[in-house]
Amino acid sequence: NAVSRSYTKALVYYAIAKACQCCRVCDDECDPADISSARRTLDLAATKKDCSKSWGENSNFQPSRGYLIETSAYALCGYVCDGDIDGAKPIARWLNEQRNSRGAFRSTQDTVVALTCLGEFAKHIDIRHSLTINVTALYNQSYHRQFQITNSNYEVTQRTEVPINDVLTVKSSGEGLGLVQVHV
């Protein structure tokens, strides 16, 4: 079915991109047409929505969330090995949106695959951090929390309690990447 093909396409793209990455390190040759063809085939199967990108969803068949997570994680690894970090960002965004409140995914297997691929992605992100994140509440107007993410604290989890039964607004400014997660 189309879903298993998406999984296979993601694995094939990742394998070819990884092989070409190794060839570049060893000054060996890699056929750019192979990686371009695998990428084009994979991208035709992508689902793009709200600045995110994923694979495996199909209107005729709904696979498990774990399957979707693994497929998209392998696609992310392919993008990273191919050197397209900007193209990888919407995939990383989608994967991060799938995490549960403890930072894991649906199963041990999809968690290992997704975190491994997100880790590879993170290695290639420019680590100049100067980001401010403001959280405010709609009804409790006295509630305001500001988080500063800098080069000296970007690896530190920052937490706060938020008002219950309220609408939160999160705004960010500056440079860098941050992950905001709300657990109710």
XYZ file of N, CA and C in Angstrom:
552
model
N 0.829 -1.196 0.000
C 0.000 0.000 0.000
C 0.867 1.250 0.000
N 0.239 2.409 -0.135
C 0.973 3.671 -0.266
C 1.765 4.019 0.983
N 1.259 3.622 2.141
C 1.955 3.962 3.378
C 3.272 3.225 3.471
N 3.273 1.928 3.200
C 4.536 1.188 3.264
C 5.507 1.726 2.225
N 4.990 2.193 1.125
C 5.875 2.796 0.135
C 6.515 4.070 0.677
N 5.762 4.858 1.457
C 6.348 6.062 2.053
C 7.485 5.682 2.989
N 7.276 4.659 3.786
C 8.310 4.185 4.705
C 9.543 3.735 3.923
N 9.308 2.968 2.877
C 10.410 2.483 2.034
C 11.119 3.645 1.353
N 10.353 4.608 0.859
C 10.956 5.780 0.205
C 11.834 6.550 1.186
N 11.362 6.696 2.414
C 12.149 7.412 3.427
C 13.438 6.660 3.734
N 13.355 5.347 3.886
C 14.556 4.544 4.154
C 15.537 4.578 2.991
N 15.024 4.481 1.769
C 15.894 4.505 0.588
C 16.596 5.861 0.486
N 15.844 6.946 0.666
C 16.454 8.277 0.603
C 17.528 8.429 1.676
N 17.220 8.004 2.890
C 18.190 8.085 3.977
C 19.436 7.252 3.655
N 19.261 6.049 3.151
C 20.407 5.178 2.828
C 21.283 5.798 1.741
N 20.662 6.323 0.698
C 21.442 6.940 -0.388
C 22.128 8.211 0.106
N 21.410 9.028 0.870
C 22.005 10.267 1.396
C 23.171 9.946 2.333
N 23.014 8.924 3.167
C 24.089 8.528 4.087
C 25.290 8.010 3.304
N 25.045 7.208 2.271
C 26.141 6.690 1.442
C 26.872 7.845 0.758
N 26.134 8.799 0.236
C 26.773 9.953 -0.416
C 27.533 10.806 0.594
N 27.012 10.910 1.811
C 27.711 11.635 2.868
C 29.053 10.961 3.160
N 29.051 9.644 3.229
C 30.296 8.893 3.451
C 31.253 9.065 2.275
N 30.716 9.085 1.064
C 31.557 9.284 -0.122
C 32.241 10.644 -0.084
N 31.529 11.677 0.359
C 32.122 13.014 0.445
C 33.274 13.029 1.439
N 33.118 12.329 2.551
C 34.167 12.274 3.566
C 35.396 11.551 3.023
N 35.173 10.511 2.244
C 36.279 9.687 1.723
C 36.783 10.159 0.362
N 36.308 11.304 -0.110
C 36.644 11.803 -1.442
C 36.322 10.780 -2.523
N 35.245 10.073 -2.327
C 34.780 9.089 -3.288
C 33.679 9.729 -4.129
N 33.251 9.044 -5.174
C 32.211 9.606 -6.029
C 30.843 9.086 -5.637
N 29.857 9.956 -5.788
C 28.468 9.613 -5.534
C 27.657 10.239 -6.656
N 26.739 9.492 -7.210
C 25.930 10.010 -8.312
C 24.824 10.915 -7.766
N 24.933 12.230 -8.011
C 23.911 13.156 -7.517
C 22.521 12.846 -8.053
N 22.437 12.195 -9.216
C 21.128 11.858 -9.792
C 20.400 10.842 -8.906
N 21.137 9.941 -8.254
C 20.513 8.942 -7.375
C 19.840 9.612 -6.193
N 20.578 10.505 -5.549
C 20.014 11.158 -4.371
C 18.885 12.112 -4.761
N 19.031 12.778 -5.886
C 17.999 13.695 -6.359
C 16.715 12.936 -6.682
N 16.835 11.800 -7.314
C 15.675 10.981 -7.666
C 14.977 10.447 -6.416
N 15.760 9.963 -5.457
C 15.185 9.444 -4.209
C 14.475 10.558 -3.450
N 15.069 11.738 -3.431
C 14.467 12.884 -2.727
C 13.169 13.310 -3.401
N 13.184 13.380 -4.712
C 12.002 13.799 -5.459
C 10.848 12.808 -5.232
N 11.162 11.522 -5.275
C 10.152 10.483 -5.042
C 9.579 10.586 -3.638
N 10.446 10.804 -2.658
C 10.002 10.941 -1.271
C 9.133 12.185 -1.096
N 9.565 13.304 -1.637
C 8.834 14.558 -1.467
C 7.434 14.533 -2.085
N 7.257 13.729 -3.133
C 5.928 13.618 -3.736
C 4.926 12.974 -2.781
N 5.411 12.197 -1.830
C 4.539 11.515 -0.874
C 4.344 12.303 0.425
N 4.945 13.484 0.527
C 4.903 14.261 1.770
C 3.542 14.903 2.005
N 3.235 15.067 3.283
C 2.072 15.837 3.719
C 2.611 17.124 4.317
N 2.210 18.265 3.757
C 2.672 19.560 4.260
C 1.497 20.285 4.877
N 1.691 20.744 6.123
C 0.599 21.409 6.834
C 1.168 22.317 7.913
N 0.748 23.576 7.926
C 1.120 24.518 8.993
C 2.618 24.541 9.292
N 3.438 24.778 8.316
C 4.894 24.873 8.481
C 5.524 23.568 8.959
N 4.853 22.449 8.755
C 5.442 21.164 9.111
C 5.306 20.208 7.936
N 6.084 19.138 7.998
C 6.119 18.187 6.894
C 6.263 16.790 7.470
N 5.461 15.851 6.963
C 5.511 14.479 7.461
C 5.184 13.513 6.334
N 5.306 12.228 6.636
C 5.038 11.190 5.648
C 4.200 10.083 6.259
N 3.491 9.389 5.398
C 2.786 8.188 5.810
C 1.294 8.329 5.919
N 0.760 9.552 6.001
C -0.682 9.707 6.118
C -1.312 9.560 4.736
N -2.406 8.840 4.714
C -3.084 8.565 3.464
C -4.572 8.476 3.772
N -5.398 9.080 2.956
C -6.833 9.091 3.247
C -7.459 7.695 3.204
N -6.868 6.758 2.493
C -7.437 5.416 2.383
C -7.050 4.501 3.545
N -5.965 4.805 4.213
C -5.456 3.921 5.260
C -4.808 4.754 6.351
N -5.163 4.539 7.585
C -4.578 5.280 8.696
C -3.641 4.364 9.482
N -2.346 4.491 9.265
C -1.385 3.665 10.001
C -1.257 4.148 11.446
N -0.533 3.401 12.233
C -0.308 3.819 13.618
C 0.530 5.093 13.637
N 0.385 5.871 14.712
C 1.176 7.097 14.848
C 2.667 6.755 14.884
N 2.993 5.635 15.504
C 4.396 5.231 15.568
C 4.997 5.038 14.184
N 4.215 4.483 13.284
C 4.663 4.266 11.909
C 4.922 5.595 11.207
N 4.004 6.549 11.415
C 4.174 7.885 10.821
C 5.424 8.563 11.372
N 5.649 8.398 12.671
C 6.807 9.014 13.320
C 8.096 8.424 12.763
N 8.179 7.109 12.660
C 9.388 6.480 12.119
C 9.648 6.907 10.678
N 8.603 6.900 9.861
C 8.754 7.280 8.455
C 9.303 8.696 8.346
N 8.715 9.618 9.086
C 9.152 11.014 9.029
C 10.537 11.193 9.633
N 10.871 10.408 10.649
C 12.210 10.484 11.246
C 13.273 10.047 10.246
N 13.024 8.954 9.524
C 13.998 8.523 8.515
C 14.127 9.563 7.401
N 13.020 10.207 7.048
C 13.096 11.281 6.054
C 13.952 12.426 6.594
N 13.785 12.761 7.873
C 14.602 13.807 8.497
C 16.080 13.454 8.414
N 16.429 12.230 8.737
C 17.834 11.812 8.651
C 18.357 11.933 7.220
N 17.514 11.614 6.253
C 17.917 11.765 4.854
C 18.220 13.211 4.508
N 17.360 14.115 4.911
C 17.574 15.541 4.663
C 18.872 16.015 5.313
N 19.105 15.574 6.546
C 20.318 15.995 7.265
C 21.562 15.465 6.553
N 21.569 14.190 6.188
C 22.718 13.620 5.481
C 22.926 14.278 4.129
N 21.834 14.704 3.511
C 21.891 15.381 2.212
C 22.352 16.828 2.354
N 22.438 17.319 3.598
C 22.920 18.676 3.836
C 21.842 19.748 3.744
N 20.579 19.355 3.668
C 19.483 20.328 3.556
C 18.861 20.576 4.935
N 19.548 21.346 5.754
C 19.083 21.611 7.117
C 17.833 22.479 7.102
N 17.756 23.460 6.212
C 16.545 24.282 6.133
C 15.340 23.432 5.726
N 15.536 22.518 4.793
C 14.455 21.618 4.394
C 14.069 20.653 5.496
N 15.001 20.376 6.403
C 14.747 19.447 7.506
C 13.937 20.094 8.629
N 13.959 21.405 8.733
C 13.281 22.079 9.853
C 11.786 21.778 9.950
N 11.014 21.804 8.848
C 9.583 21.466 8.978
C 9.348 20.020 9.436
N 10.262 19.125 9.094
C 10.133 17.729 9.526
C 10.418 17.636 11.025
N 11.470 18.295 11.470
C 11.799 18.313 12.899
C 10.659 18.947 13.689
N 10.058 19.966 13.134
C 8.921 20.614 13.809
C 7.774 19.624 13.988
N 7.427 18.903 12.908
C 6.343 17.929 12.991
C 6.668 16.849 14.029
N 7.893 16.346 14.003
C 8.275 15.311 14.966
C 8.156 15.825 16.401
N 8.636 17.026 16.645
C 8.542 17.581 18.000
C 7.092 17.756 18.445
N 6.197 18.036 17.518
C 4.779 18.176 17.852
C 4.148 16.836 18.234
N 4.791 15.735 17.888
C 4.250 14.407 18.182
C 4.688 13.874 19.546
N 5.631 14.551 20.186
C 6.150 14.068 21.468
C 5.086 14.137 22.554
N 5.182 13.219 23.500
C 4.268 13.284 24.630
C 4.857 14.171 25.725
N 4.169 14.299 26.841
C 4.598 15.223 27.891
C 5.915 14.824 28.542
N 6.346 13.603 28.331
C 7.618 13.145 28.899
C 8.757 13.177 27.874
N 8.466 13.692 26.680
C 9.497 13.829 25.659
C 9.642 12.624 24.756
N 8.853 11.579 24.986
C 8.919 10.369 24.163
C 7.833 10.423 23.088
N 7.723 9.335 22.343
C 6.718 9.256 21.286
C 5.737 8.127 21.632
N 5.317 7.336 20.683
C 4.298 6.305 20.938
C 4.873 5.017 21.525
N 6.019 4.596 21.035
C 6.595 3.322 21.471
C 8.091 3.503 21.664
N 8.720 2.468 22.182
C 10.175 2.519 22.347
C 10.860 2.647 20.998
N 10.401 1.873 20.021
C 11.049 1.873 18.702
C 10.956 3.232 18.031
N 9.762 3.817 17.938
C 9.664 5.106 17.249
C 10.346 6.208 18.050
N 10.404 6.066 19.374
C 11.112 7.048 20.197
C 12.608 7.007 19.904
N 13.183 5.816 19.839
C 14.618 5.686 19.556
C 14.944 6.249 18.172
N 14.153 5.882 17.181
C 14.407 6.362 15.809
C 14.261 7.883 15.742
N 13.157 8.409 16.289
C 12.906 9.852 16.199
C 13.942 10.661 16.968
N 14.282 10.247 18.187
C 15.266 11.005 18.967
C 16.659 10.927 18.345
N 16.991 9.787 17.752
C 18.277 9.664 17.058
C 18.338 10.645 15.890
N 17.274 10.700 15.108
C 17.253 11.591 13.945
C 17.174 13.054 14.360
N 16.405 13.364 15.401
C 16.376 14.738 15.906
C 17.740 15.142 16.462
N 18.449 14.208 17.062
C 19.802 14.477 17.551
C 20.757 14.788 16.410
N 20.660 14.025 15.329
C 21.489 14.299 14.147
C 21.164 15.673 13.581
N 19.890 16.007 13.541
C 19.466 17.325 13.072
C 20.046 18.418 13.971
N 19.961 18.231 15.280
C 20.430 19.245 16.243
C 21.925 19.519 16.101
N 22.703 18.522 15.697
C 24.146 18.704 15.514
C 24.458 19.736 14.430
N 23.525 19.940 13.524
C 23.764 20.822 12.381
C 23.097 22.185 12.503
N 22.475 22.438 13.634
C 21.819 23.726 13.848
C 22.849 24.718 14.376
N 22.807 25.903 13.841
C 23.681 26.976 14.322
C 23.324 27.255 15.775
N 24.301 27.179 16.673
C 23.994 27.272 18.097
C 24.150 28.674 18.680
N 24.062 29.692 17.859
C 24.018 31.043 18.412
C 22.606 31.291 18.910
N 22.469 31.327 20.217
C 21.137 31.500 20.794
C 21.013 32.860 21.465
N 20.038 33.574 21.059
C 19.652 34.822 21.702
C 18.160 34.958 21.464
N 17.406 34.176 22.229
C 15.983 34.051 21.992
C 15.219 34.414 23.255
N 14.172 35.192 23.098
C 13.286 35.539 24.202
C 11.917 34.949 23.899
N 11.366 34.229 24.869
C 10.033 33.655 24.727
C 9.147 34.243 25.821
N 8.057 34.869 25.413
C 7.098 35.464 26.352
C 5.822 34.641 26.355
N 5.362 34.300 27.554
C 4.109 33.564 27.724
C 3.166 34.441 28.532
N 1.975 34.686 27.987
C 0.969 35.482 28.694
C -0.358 34.719 28.685
N -1.236 35.098 29.607
C -2.561 34.489 29.701
C -3.616 35.521 29.321
N -4.661 35.052 28.691
C -5.714 35.949 28.229
C -6.566 36.474 29.384
N -7.037 35.589 30.253
C -7.952 36.000 31.318
C -7.227 36.495 32.559
N -6.172 35.818 32.945
C -5.371 36.236 34.095
C -4.298 37.192 33.560
N -4.650 38.434 33.397
C -3.767 39.380 32.719
C -2.517 39.736 33.520
N -2.476 39.356 34.777
C -1.257 39.598 35.559
C -0.207 38.508 35.306
N -0.609 37.429 34.623
C 0.329 36.343 34.351
C 1.205 36.692 33.153
N 2.502 36.704 33.386
C 3.475 36.918 32.318
C 4.786 36.252 32.721
N 5.289 35.392 31.882
C 6.591 34.756 32.118
C 7.460 34.989 30.900
N 8.716 35.285 31.165
C 9.664 35.505 30.080
C 10.832 34.543 30.254
N 11.174 33.887 29.176
C 12.302 32.953 29.171
C 13.365 33.490 28.223
N 14.591 33.495 28.693
C 15.732 33.897 27.870
C 16.531 32.637 27.534
N 16.754 32.415 26.261
C 17.590 31.299 25.835
C 18.858 31.894 25.241
N 19.978 31.583 25.867
C 21.272 32.129 25.447
C 22.248 30.980 25.207
N 23.436 31.322 24.746
C 24.465 30.297 24.534
C 24.848 29.597 25.837
N 24.680 30.261 26.955
C 25.085 29.653 28.230
C 23.992 28.808 28.875
N 22.734 28.915 28.399
C 21.681 28.126 29.051
C 20.785 27.349 28.090
N 21.139 27.244 26.816
C 20.245 26.625 25.839
C 19.996 25.139 26.094
N 20.822 24.487 26.885
C 20.617 23.069 27.179
C 19.836 22.851 28.476
N 19.412 23.917 29.115
C 18.715 23.835 30.399
C 17.206 23.955 30.174
N 16.458 23.021 30.731
C 15.006 23.097 30.659
C 14.513 24.180 31.611
N 13.690 25.062 31.098
C 13.100 26.119 31.917
C 11.608 25.832 32.040
N 11.107 25.868 33.273
C 9.714 25.516 33.523
C 8.992 26.610 34.299
N 7.681 26.593 34.166
C 6.834 27.476 34.952
C 5.448 26.863 35.062
N 4.721 27.233 36.080
C 3.319 26.829 36.205
C 2.486 27.858 35.464
N 1.457 27.385 34.800
C 0.576 28.284 34.046
C -0.825 28.238 34.636
N -1.605 29.291 34.437
C -2.971 29.316 34.967
C -3.836 28.226 34.319
N -4.717 27.651 35.120
C -5.636 26.639 34.618
C -6.848 27.343 34.021
N -7.447 26.739 33.010
C -8.645 27.276 32.339
C -8.411 28.666 31.774
N -7.316 28.830 31.091
C -6.996 30.110 30.469
C -6.460 29.853 29.072
N -6.323 30.876 28.308
C -5.766 30.798 26.965
C -4.371 31.403 27.017
N -3.383 30.640 26.609
C -2.004 31.120 26.641
C -1.582 31.632 25.279
N -0.772 32.677 25.299
C -0.156 33.196 24.088
C 1.344 33.070 24.255
N 2.002 32.523 23.244
C 3.452 32.360 23.267
C 4.022 33.145 22.093
N 4.927 34.073 22.397
C 5.577 34.862 21.351
C 7.079 34.773 21.552
N 7.784 34.698 20.444
C 9.246 34.636 20.543
C 9.864 35.695 19.652
N 11.073 36.105 20.034
C 11.834 37.051 19.230
C 13.312 36.739 19.403
N 14.088 37.106 18.416
C 15.526 36.862 18.466
C 15.935 35.771 17.497
N 17.088 35.146 17.786
C 17.625 34.090 16.939
C 17.774 32.813 17.740
N 17.543 31.686 17.072
C 17.717 30.398 17.714
C 16.467 29.561 17.586
N 16.530 28.367 18.157
C 15.393 27.461 18.158
C 15.047 27.130 19.595
N 13.770 27.081 19.874
C 13.311 26.705 21.207
C 12.101 25.810 21.067
N 11.861 24.997 22.063
C 10.710 24.112 22.069
C 9.868 24.464 23.277
N 8.615 24.830 23.029
C 7.688 25.139 24.114
C 6.723 23.973 24.206
N 6.583 23.443 25.404
C 5.697 22.298 25.605
C 4.820 22.575 26.814
N 3.513 22.368 26.651
C 2.573 22.575 27.740
C 2.007 21.223 28.145
N 2.040 20.939 29.424
C 1.498 19.692 29.961
C 0.384 20.037 30.928
N -0.809 19.515 30.660
C -1.962 19.795 31.511
C -2.274 18.576 32.344
